[in-house]
Short mmCIF file of C-alpha atoms in Angstrom, two decimals:
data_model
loop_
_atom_site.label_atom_id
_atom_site.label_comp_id
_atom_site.label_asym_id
_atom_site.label_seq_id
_atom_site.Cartn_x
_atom_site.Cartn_y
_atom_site.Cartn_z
CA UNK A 330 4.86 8.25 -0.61
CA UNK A 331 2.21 5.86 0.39
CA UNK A 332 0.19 4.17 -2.24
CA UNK A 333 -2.57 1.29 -1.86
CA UNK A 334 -0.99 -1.76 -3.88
CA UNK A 335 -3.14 -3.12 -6.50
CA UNK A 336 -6.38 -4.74 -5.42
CA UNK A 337 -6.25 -2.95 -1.60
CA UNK A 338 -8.39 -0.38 -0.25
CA UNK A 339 -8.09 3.08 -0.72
CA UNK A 340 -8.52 3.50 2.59
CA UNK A 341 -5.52 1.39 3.91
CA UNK A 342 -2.24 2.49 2.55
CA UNK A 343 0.92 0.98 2.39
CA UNK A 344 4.00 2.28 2.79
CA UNK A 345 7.37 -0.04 1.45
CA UNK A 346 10.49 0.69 3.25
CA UNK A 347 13.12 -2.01 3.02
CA UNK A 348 11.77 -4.77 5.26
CA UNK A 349 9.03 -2.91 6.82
CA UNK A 350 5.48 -2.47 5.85
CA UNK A 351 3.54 1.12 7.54
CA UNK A 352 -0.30 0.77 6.76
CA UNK A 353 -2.11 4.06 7.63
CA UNK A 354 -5.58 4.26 7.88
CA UNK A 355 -6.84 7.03 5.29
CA UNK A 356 -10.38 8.45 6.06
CA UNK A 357 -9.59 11.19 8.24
CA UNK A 358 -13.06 12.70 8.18
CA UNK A 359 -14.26 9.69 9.42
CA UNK A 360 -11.67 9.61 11.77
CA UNK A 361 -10.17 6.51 10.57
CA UNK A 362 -13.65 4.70 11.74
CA UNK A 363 -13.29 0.61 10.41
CA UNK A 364 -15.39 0.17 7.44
CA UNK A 365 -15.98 -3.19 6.04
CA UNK A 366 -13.46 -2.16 3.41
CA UNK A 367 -10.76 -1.22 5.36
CA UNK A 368 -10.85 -4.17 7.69
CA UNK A 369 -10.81 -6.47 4.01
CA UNK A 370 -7.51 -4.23 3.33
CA UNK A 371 -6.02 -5.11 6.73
CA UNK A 372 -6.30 -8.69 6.63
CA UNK A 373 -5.02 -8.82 2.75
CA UNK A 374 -2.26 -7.42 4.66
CA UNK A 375 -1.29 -8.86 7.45
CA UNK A 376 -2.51 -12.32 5.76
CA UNK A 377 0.14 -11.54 2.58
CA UNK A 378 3.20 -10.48 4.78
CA UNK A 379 2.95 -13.01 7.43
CA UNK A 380 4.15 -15.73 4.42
CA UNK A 381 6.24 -12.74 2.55
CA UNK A 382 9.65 -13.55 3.39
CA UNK A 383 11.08 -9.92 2.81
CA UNK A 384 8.61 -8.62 5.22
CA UNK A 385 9.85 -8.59 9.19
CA UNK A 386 7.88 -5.68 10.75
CA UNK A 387 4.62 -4.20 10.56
CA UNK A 388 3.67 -0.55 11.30
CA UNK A 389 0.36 0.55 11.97
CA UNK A 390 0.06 4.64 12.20
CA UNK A 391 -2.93 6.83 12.02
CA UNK A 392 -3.80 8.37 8.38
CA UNK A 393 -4.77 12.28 8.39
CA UNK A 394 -6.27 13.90 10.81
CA UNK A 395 -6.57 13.85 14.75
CA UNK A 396 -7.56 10.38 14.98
CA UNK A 397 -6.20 6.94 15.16
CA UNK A 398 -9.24 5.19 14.97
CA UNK A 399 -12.28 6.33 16.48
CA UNK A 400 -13.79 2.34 16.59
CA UNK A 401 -16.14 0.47 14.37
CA UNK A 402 -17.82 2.39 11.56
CA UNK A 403 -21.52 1.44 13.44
CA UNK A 404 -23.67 4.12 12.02
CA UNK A 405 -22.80 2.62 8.45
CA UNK A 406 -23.57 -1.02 10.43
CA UNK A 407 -27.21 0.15 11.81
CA UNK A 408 -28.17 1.72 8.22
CA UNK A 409 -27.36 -1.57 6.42
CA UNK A 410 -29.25 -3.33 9.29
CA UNK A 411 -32.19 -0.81 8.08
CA UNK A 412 -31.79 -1.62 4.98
CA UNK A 413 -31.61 -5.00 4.03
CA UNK A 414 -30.65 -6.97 7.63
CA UNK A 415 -28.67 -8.20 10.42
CA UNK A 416 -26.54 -10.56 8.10
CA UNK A 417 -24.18 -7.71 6.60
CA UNK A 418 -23.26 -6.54 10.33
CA UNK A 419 -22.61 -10.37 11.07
CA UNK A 420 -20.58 -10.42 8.14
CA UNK A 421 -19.21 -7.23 9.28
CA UNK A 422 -17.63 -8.24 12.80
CA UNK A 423 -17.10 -11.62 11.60
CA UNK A 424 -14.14 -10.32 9.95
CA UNK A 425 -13.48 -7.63 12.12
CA UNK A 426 -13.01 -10.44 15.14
CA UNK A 427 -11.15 -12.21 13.14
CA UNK A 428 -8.80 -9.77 12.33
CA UNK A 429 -8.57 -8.85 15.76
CA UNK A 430 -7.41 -12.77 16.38
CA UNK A 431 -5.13 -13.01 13.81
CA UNK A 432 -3.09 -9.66 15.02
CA UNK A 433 -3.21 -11.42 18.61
CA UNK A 434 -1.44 -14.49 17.10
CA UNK A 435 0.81 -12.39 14.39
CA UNK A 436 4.25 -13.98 14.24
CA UNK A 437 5.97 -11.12 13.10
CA UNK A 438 6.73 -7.82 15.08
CA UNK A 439 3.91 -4.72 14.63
CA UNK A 440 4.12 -1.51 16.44
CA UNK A 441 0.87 0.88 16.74
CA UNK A 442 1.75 4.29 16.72
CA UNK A 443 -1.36 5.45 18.58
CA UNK A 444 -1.91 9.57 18.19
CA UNK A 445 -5.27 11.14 18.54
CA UNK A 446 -8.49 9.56 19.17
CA UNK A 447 -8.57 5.75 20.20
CA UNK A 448 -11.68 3.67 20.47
CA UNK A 449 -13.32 0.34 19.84
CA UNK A 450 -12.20 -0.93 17.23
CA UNK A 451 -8.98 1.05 16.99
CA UNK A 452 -8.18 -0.95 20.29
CA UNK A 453 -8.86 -4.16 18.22
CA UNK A 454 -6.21 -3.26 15.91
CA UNK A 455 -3.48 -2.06 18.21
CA UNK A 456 -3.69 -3.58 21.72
CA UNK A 457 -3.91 -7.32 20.10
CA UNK A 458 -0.23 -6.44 18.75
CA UNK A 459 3.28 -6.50 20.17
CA UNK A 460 4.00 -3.14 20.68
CA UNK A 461 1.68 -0.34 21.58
CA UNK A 462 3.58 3.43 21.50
CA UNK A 463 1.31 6.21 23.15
CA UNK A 464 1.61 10.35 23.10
CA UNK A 465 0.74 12.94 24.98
CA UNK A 466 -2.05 13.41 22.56
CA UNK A 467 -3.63 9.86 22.94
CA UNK A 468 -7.25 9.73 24.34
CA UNK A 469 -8.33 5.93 24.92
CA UNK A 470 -12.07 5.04 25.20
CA UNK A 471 -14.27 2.17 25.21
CA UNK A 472 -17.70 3.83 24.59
CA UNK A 473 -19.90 1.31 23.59
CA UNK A 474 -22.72 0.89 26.63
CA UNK A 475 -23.69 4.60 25.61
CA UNK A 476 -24.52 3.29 21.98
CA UNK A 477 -26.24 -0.11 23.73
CA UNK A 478 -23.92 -2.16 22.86
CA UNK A 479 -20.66 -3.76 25.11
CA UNK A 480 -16.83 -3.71 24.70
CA UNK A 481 -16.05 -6.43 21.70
CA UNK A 482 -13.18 -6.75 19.55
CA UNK A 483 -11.73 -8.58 21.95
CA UNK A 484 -11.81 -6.24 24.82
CA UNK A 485 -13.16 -9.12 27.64
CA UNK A 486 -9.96 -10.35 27.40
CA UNK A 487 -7.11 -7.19 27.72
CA UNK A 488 -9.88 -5.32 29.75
CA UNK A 489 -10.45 -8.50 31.97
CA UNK A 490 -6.14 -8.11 32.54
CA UNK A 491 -5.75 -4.74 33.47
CA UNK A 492 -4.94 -4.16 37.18
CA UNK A 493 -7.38 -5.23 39.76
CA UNK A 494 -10.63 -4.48 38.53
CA UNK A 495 -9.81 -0.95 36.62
CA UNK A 496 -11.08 -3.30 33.44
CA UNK A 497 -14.60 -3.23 34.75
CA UNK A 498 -14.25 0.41 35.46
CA UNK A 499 -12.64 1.01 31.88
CA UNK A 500 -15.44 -1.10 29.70
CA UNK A 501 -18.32 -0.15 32.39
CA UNK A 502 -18.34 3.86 32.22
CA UNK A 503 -8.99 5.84 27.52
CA UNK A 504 8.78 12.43 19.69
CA UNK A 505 7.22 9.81 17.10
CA UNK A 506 8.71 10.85 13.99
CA UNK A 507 12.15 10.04 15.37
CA UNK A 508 10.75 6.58 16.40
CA UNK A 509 9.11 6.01 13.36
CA UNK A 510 11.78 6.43 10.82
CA UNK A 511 14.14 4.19 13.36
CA UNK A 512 11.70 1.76 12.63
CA UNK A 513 11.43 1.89 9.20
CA UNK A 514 15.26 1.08 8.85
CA UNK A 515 15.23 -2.21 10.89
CA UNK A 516 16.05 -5.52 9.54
CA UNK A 517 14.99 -7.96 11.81
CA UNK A 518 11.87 -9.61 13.21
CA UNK A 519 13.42 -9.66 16.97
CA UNK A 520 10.79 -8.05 19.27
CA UNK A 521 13.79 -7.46 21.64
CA UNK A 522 15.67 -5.40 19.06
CA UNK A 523 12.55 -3.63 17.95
CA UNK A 524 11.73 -3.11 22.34
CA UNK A 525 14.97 -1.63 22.40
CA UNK A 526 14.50 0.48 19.21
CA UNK A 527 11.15 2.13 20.83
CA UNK A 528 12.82 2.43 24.18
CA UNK A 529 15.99 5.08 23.11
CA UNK A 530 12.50 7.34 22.14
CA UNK A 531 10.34 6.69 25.24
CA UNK A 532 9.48 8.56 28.56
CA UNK A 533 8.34 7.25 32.02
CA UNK A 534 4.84 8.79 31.79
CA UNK A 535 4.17 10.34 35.42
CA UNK A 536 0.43 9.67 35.81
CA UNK A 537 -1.81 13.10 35.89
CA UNK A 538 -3.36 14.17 38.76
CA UNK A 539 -6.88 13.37 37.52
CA UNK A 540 -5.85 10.05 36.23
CA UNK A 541 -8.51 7.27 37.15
CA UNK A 542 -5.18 5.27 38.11
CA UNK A 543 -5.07 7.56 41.20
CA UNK A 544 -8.12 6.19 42.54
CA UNK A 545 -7.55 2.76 41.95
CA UNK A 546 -7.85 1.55 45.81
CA UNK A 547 -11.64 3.02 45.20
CA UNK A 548 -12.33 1.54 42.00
CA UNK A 549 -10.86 -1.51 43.28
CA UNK A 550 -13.37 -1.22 45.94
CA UNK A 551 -16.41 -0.57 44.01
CA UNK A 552 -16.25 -2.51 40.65
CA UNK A 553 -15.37 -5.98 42.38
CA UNK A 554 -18.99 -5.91 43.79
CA UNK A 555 -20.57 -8.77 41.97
CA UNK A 556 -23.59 -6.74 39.79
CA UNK A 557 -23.90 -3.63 38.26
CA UNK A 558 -26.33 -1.94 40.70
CA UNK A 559 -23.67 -3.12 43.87
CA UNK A 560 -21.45 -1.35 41.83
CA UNK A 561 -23.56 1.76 41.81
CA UNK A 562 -24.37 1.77 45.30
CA UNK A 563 -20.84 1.28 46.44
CA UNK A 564 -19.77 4.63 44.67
CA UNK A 565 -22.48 6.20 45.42
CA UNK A 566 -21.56 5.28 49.58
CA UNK A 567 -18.13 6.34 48.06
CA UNK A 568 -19.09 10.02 47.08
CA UNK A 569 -19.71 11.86 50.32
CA UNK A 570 -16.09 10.79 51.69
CA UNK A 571 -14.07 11.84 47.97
CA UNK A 572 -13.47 15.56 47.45
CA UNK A 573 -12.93 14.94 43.77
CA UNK A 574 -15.93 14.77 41.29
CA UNK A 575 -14.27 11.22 39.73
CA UNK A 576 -16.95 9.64 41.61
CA UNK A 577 -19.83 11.56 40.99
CA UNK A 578 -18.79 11.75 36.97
CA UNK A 579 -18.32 7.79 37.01
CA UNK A 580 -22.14 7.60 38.67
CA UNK A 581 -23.06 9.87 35.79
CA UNK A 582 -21.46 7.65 33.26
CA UNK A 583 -22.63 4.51 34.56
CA UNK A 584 -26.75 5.96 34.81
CA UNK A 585 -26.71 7.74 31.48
CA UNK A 586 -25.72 4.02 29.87
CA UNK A 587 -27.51 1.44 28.56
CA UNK A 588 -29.32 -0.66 31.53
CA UNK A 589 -28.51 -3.89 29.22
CA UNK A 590 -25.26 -3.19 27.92
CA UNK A 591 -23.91 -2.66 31.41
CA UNK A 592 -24.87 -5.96 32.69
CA UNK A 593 -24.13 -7.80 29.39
CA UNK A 594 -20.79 -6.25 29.76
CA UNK A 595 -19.73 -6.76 33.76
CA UNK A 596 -20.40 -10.40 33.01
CA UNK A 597 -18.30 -10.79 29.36
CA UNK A 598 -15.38 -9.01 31.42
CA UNK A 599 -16.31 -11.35 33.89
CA UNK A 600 -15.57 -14.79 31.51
CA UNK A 601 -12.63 -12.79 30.09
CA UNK A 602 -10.51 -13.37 32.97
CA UNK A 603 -10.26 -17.12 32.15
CA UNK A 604 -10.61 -17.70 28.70
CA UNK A 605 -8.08 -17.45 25.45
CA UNK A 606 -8.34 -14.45 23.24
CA UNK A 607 -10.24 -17.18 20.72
CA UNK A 608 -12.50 -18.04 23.50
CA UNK A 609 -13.07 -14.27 23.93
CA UNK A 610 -14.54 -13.48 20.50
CA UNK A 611 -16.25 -16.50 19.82
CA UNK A 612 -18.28 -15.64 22.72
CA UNK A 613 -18.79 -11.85 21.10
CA UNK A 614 -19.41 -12.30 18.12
CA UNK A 615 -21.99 -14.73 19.59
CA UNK A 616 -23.25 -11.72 21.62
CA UNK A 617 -23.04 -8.95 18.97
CA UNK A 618 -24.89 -10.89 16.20
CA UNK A 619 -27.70 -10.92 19.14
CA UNK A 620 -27.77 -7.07 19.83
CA UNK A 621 -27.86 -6.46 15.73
CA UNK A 622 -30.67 -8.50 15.09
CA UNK A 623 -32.20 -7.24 18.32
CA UNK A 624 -32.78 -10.47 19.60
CA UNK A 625 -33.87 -9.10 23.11
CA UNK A 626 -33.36 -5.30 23.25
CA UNK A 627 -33.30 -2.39 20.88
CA UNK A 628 -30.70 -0.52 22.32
CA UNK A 629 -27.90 -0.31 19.69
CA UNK A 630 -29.98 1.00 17.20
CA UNK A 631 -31.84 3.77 19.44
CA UNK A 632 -28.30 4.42 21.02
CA UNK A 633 -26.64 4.94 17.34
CA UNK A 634 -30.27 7.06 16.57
CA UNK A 635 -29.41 9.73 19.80
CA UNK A 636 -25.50 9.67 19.47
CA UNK A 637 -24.63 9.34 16.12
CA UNK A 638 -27.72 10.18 13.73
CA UNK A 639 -30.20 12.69 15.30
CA UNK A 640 -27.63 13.48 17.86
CA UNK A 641 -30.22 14.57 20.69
CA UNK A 642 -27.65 12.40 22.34
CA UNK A 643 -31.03 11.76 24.67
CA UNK A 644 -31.40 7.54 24.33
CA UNK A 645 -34.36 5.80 25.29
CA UNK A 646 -33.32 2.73 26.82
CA UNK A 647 -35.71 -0.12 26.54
CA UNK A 648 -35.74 -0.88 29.29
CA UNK A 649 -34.97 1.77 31.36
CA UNK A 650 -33.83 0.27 34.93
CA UNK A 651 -31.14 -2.12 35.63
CA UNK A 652 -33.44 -3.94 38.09
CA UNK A 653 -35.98 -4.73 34.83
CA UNK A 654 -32.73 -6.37 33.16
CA UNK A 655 -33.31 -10.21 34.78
CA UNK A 656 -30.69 -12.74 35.05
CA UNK A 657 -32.21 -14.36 32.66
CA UNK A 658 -32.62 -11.87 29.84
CA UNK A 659 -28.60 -11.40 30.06
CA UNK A 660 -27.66 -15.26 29.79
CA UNK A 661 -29.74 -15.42 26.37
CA UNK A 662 -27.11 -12.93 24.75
CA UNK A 663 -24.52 -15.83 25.83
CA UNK A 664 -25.94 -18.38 24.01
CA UNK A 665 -26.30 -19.51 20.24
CA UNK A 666 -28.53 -17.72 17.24
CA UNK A 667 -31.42 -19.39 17.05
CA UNK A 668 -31.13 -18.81 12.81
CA UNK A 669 -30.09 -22.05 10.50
CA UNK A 670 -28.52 -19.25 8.57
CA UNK A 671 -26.25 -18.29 11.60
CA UNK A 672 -22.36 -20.35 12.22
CA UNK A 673 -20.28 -19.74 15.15
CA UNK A 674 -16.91 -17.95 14.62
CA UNK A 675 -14.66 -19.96 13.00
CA UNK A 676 -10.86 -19.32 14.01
CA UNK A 677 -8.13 -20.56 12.28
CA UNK A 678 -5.31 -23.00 13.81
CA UNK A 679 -2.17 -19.90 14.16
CA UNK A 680 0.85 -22.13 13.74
CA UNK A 681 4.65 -20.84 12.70
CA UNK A 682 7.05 -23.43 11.83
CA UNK A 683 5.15 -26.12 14.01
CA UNK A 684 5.00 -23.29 17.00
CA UNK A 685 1.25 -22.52 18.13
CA UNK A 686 0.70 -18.86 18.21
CA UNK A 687 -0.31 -17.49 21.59
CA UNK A 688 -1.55 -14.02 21.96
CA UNK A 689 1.23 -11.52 23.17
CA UNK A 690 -1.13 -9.98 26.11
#
């Protein structure tokens, strides 16, 4: 039976079996949505049973529910910002990023079990690690342009990797019980042991017919155009000559979104490419601490007002037209906080027995 170990979050349990450790996210009405006090569990976690000798794999599975994690708890984010100010969400992804970093560096095994319902910030926890198991019931999303926002936790630099320029594309406009009690009787810390472990359980996926994979030669085409509104206008050329309606439902996506959180996000994918998974969220955290104080647009909180508290799900982007979102406006969100109060991230040297930790992506 799972029980939260003295001092943890209720809503991170932990689950002891021999030398594995299964942490299951527990607010299934939420679906599993990252508060501030399950993000505190995780890295009391993974921070205790990197040095616990008796520990040599980690488990991450989904709690009840349909969801693994449905991202960032945000709505809790913009009424704290409401209610006192921007410092509690700074605080907030501070340690969410830095979770994020130290599951990219982790020098022990962990396996994501990823059912249900994966966005944002479930990505953060999962795709940082060594092994990532999917289902025929996983749906993967990066939704955070229709809030006003842009993909963070990391995401510039695994979107940034993904073939050709389906990242763009992805951040712009997705037989366990077998496996896991395989898992649970391990004991060893060798990836390779654990690969093959997962493997004697796992399929060849054949892609769907729908799949945006399919029409990778087109978004290939389209999303390597150098702005947001070339990127528009080259699907929009695109539509007349595609019998599908992928096009005209990526058009859809990409209009009904934030005019700044597109372009905020085609260039952080952008610097992704060539930077470190540090270098990746220092840079947004210094970019999210910007859209939660405001700094230079609104749209977060009226994004979080149509889609997650009044739910007219009928934004009001300020402003309203890519071609009112200048050059200019977008390299501010790149730079420092103008706020003594404010400190870049600080990331911690990740070294194991005089190794440096490198991210596993």
């Amino acid at each position: 039976m799972a029980t939260p170990p003295p001092a943890y979050s209720d809503q991170v349990l932990v689950e002891a079996n021999g030398v594995t450790r299964t942490l299951l996210m527990n607010t299934p009405k939420q679906l599993n949505a990252l508060s501030s006090a399950m993000i505190t569990g995780f890295l009391r976690c993974f921070t205790a049973y990197e040095e616990d000798e008796g520990v040599k794999l980690l488990l991450i599975v989904k709690g009840k529910g349909r969801a693994f994690c449905a991202g960032g708890d945000v709505a809790a984010v913009v009424r704290s910002i409401n209610n006192d100010s921007w410092k509690y969400s700074a605080h907030f992804f501070r340690n969410e990023f830095l979770l994020n970093y130290i599951i990219a560096t982790y020098n022990k095994p962990q396996v994501s079990l990823l059912t249900g319902i994966v966005m944002g910030g479930g990505a953060g926890v999962s795709i940082h690690g060594r092994f990532r198991v999917v289902t025929e019931s996983t749906v993967f999303a990066m939704p955070e342009t229709a809030l006003g926002l842009f993909p963070d936790i990391g995401a510039s630099y695994f979107l940034s990797r993904l073939p050709g320029f389906y990242g763009e594309y992805v951040g712009l406009t997705g037989r366990l019980a077998l496996l896991e009690e395989s898992l649970k009787k391990v004991d060893t810390s060798d990836p390779f042991a654990i690969c093959g472990i997962i493997d004697q359980y796992s399929q060849q996926p054949s892609l769907k017919e729908k799949s945006a994979l399919n029409r990778l030669e087109i978004i290939n085409k389209c999303f390597s155009k150098r702005t947001v509104e070339e990127i528009i206008a080259s699907l929009e050329q695109e539509a007349p000559n595609v019998a599908d309606e992928w096009v005209a439902s990526a058009i859809q996506s990409l209009r009904k979104a934030s005019p700044t959180s597109l372009k905020i996000s085609l260039r952080s994918i952008r610097e992704g490419r060539t930077q470190t998974v540090g270098e990746c969220l220092r840079r947004e955290y210094r970019m999210v601490c910007h859209v939660m104080r405001g700094d230079f647009s609104r749209d977060f909180f009226e994004g979080c007002r149509a889609i997650l508290l009044d739910k007219d799900r009928n934004p009001k982007w300020m402003p309203p037209w890519l071609e009112e979102v200048h050059d200019e406006v977008v390299e501010k969100y790149f730079s420092k906080v103008d706020d003594p109060e404010w400190e870049n991230l600080d990331l911690p040297p990740r070294r194991s027995h005089g190794r440096r930790l490198v991210p596993k992506l």
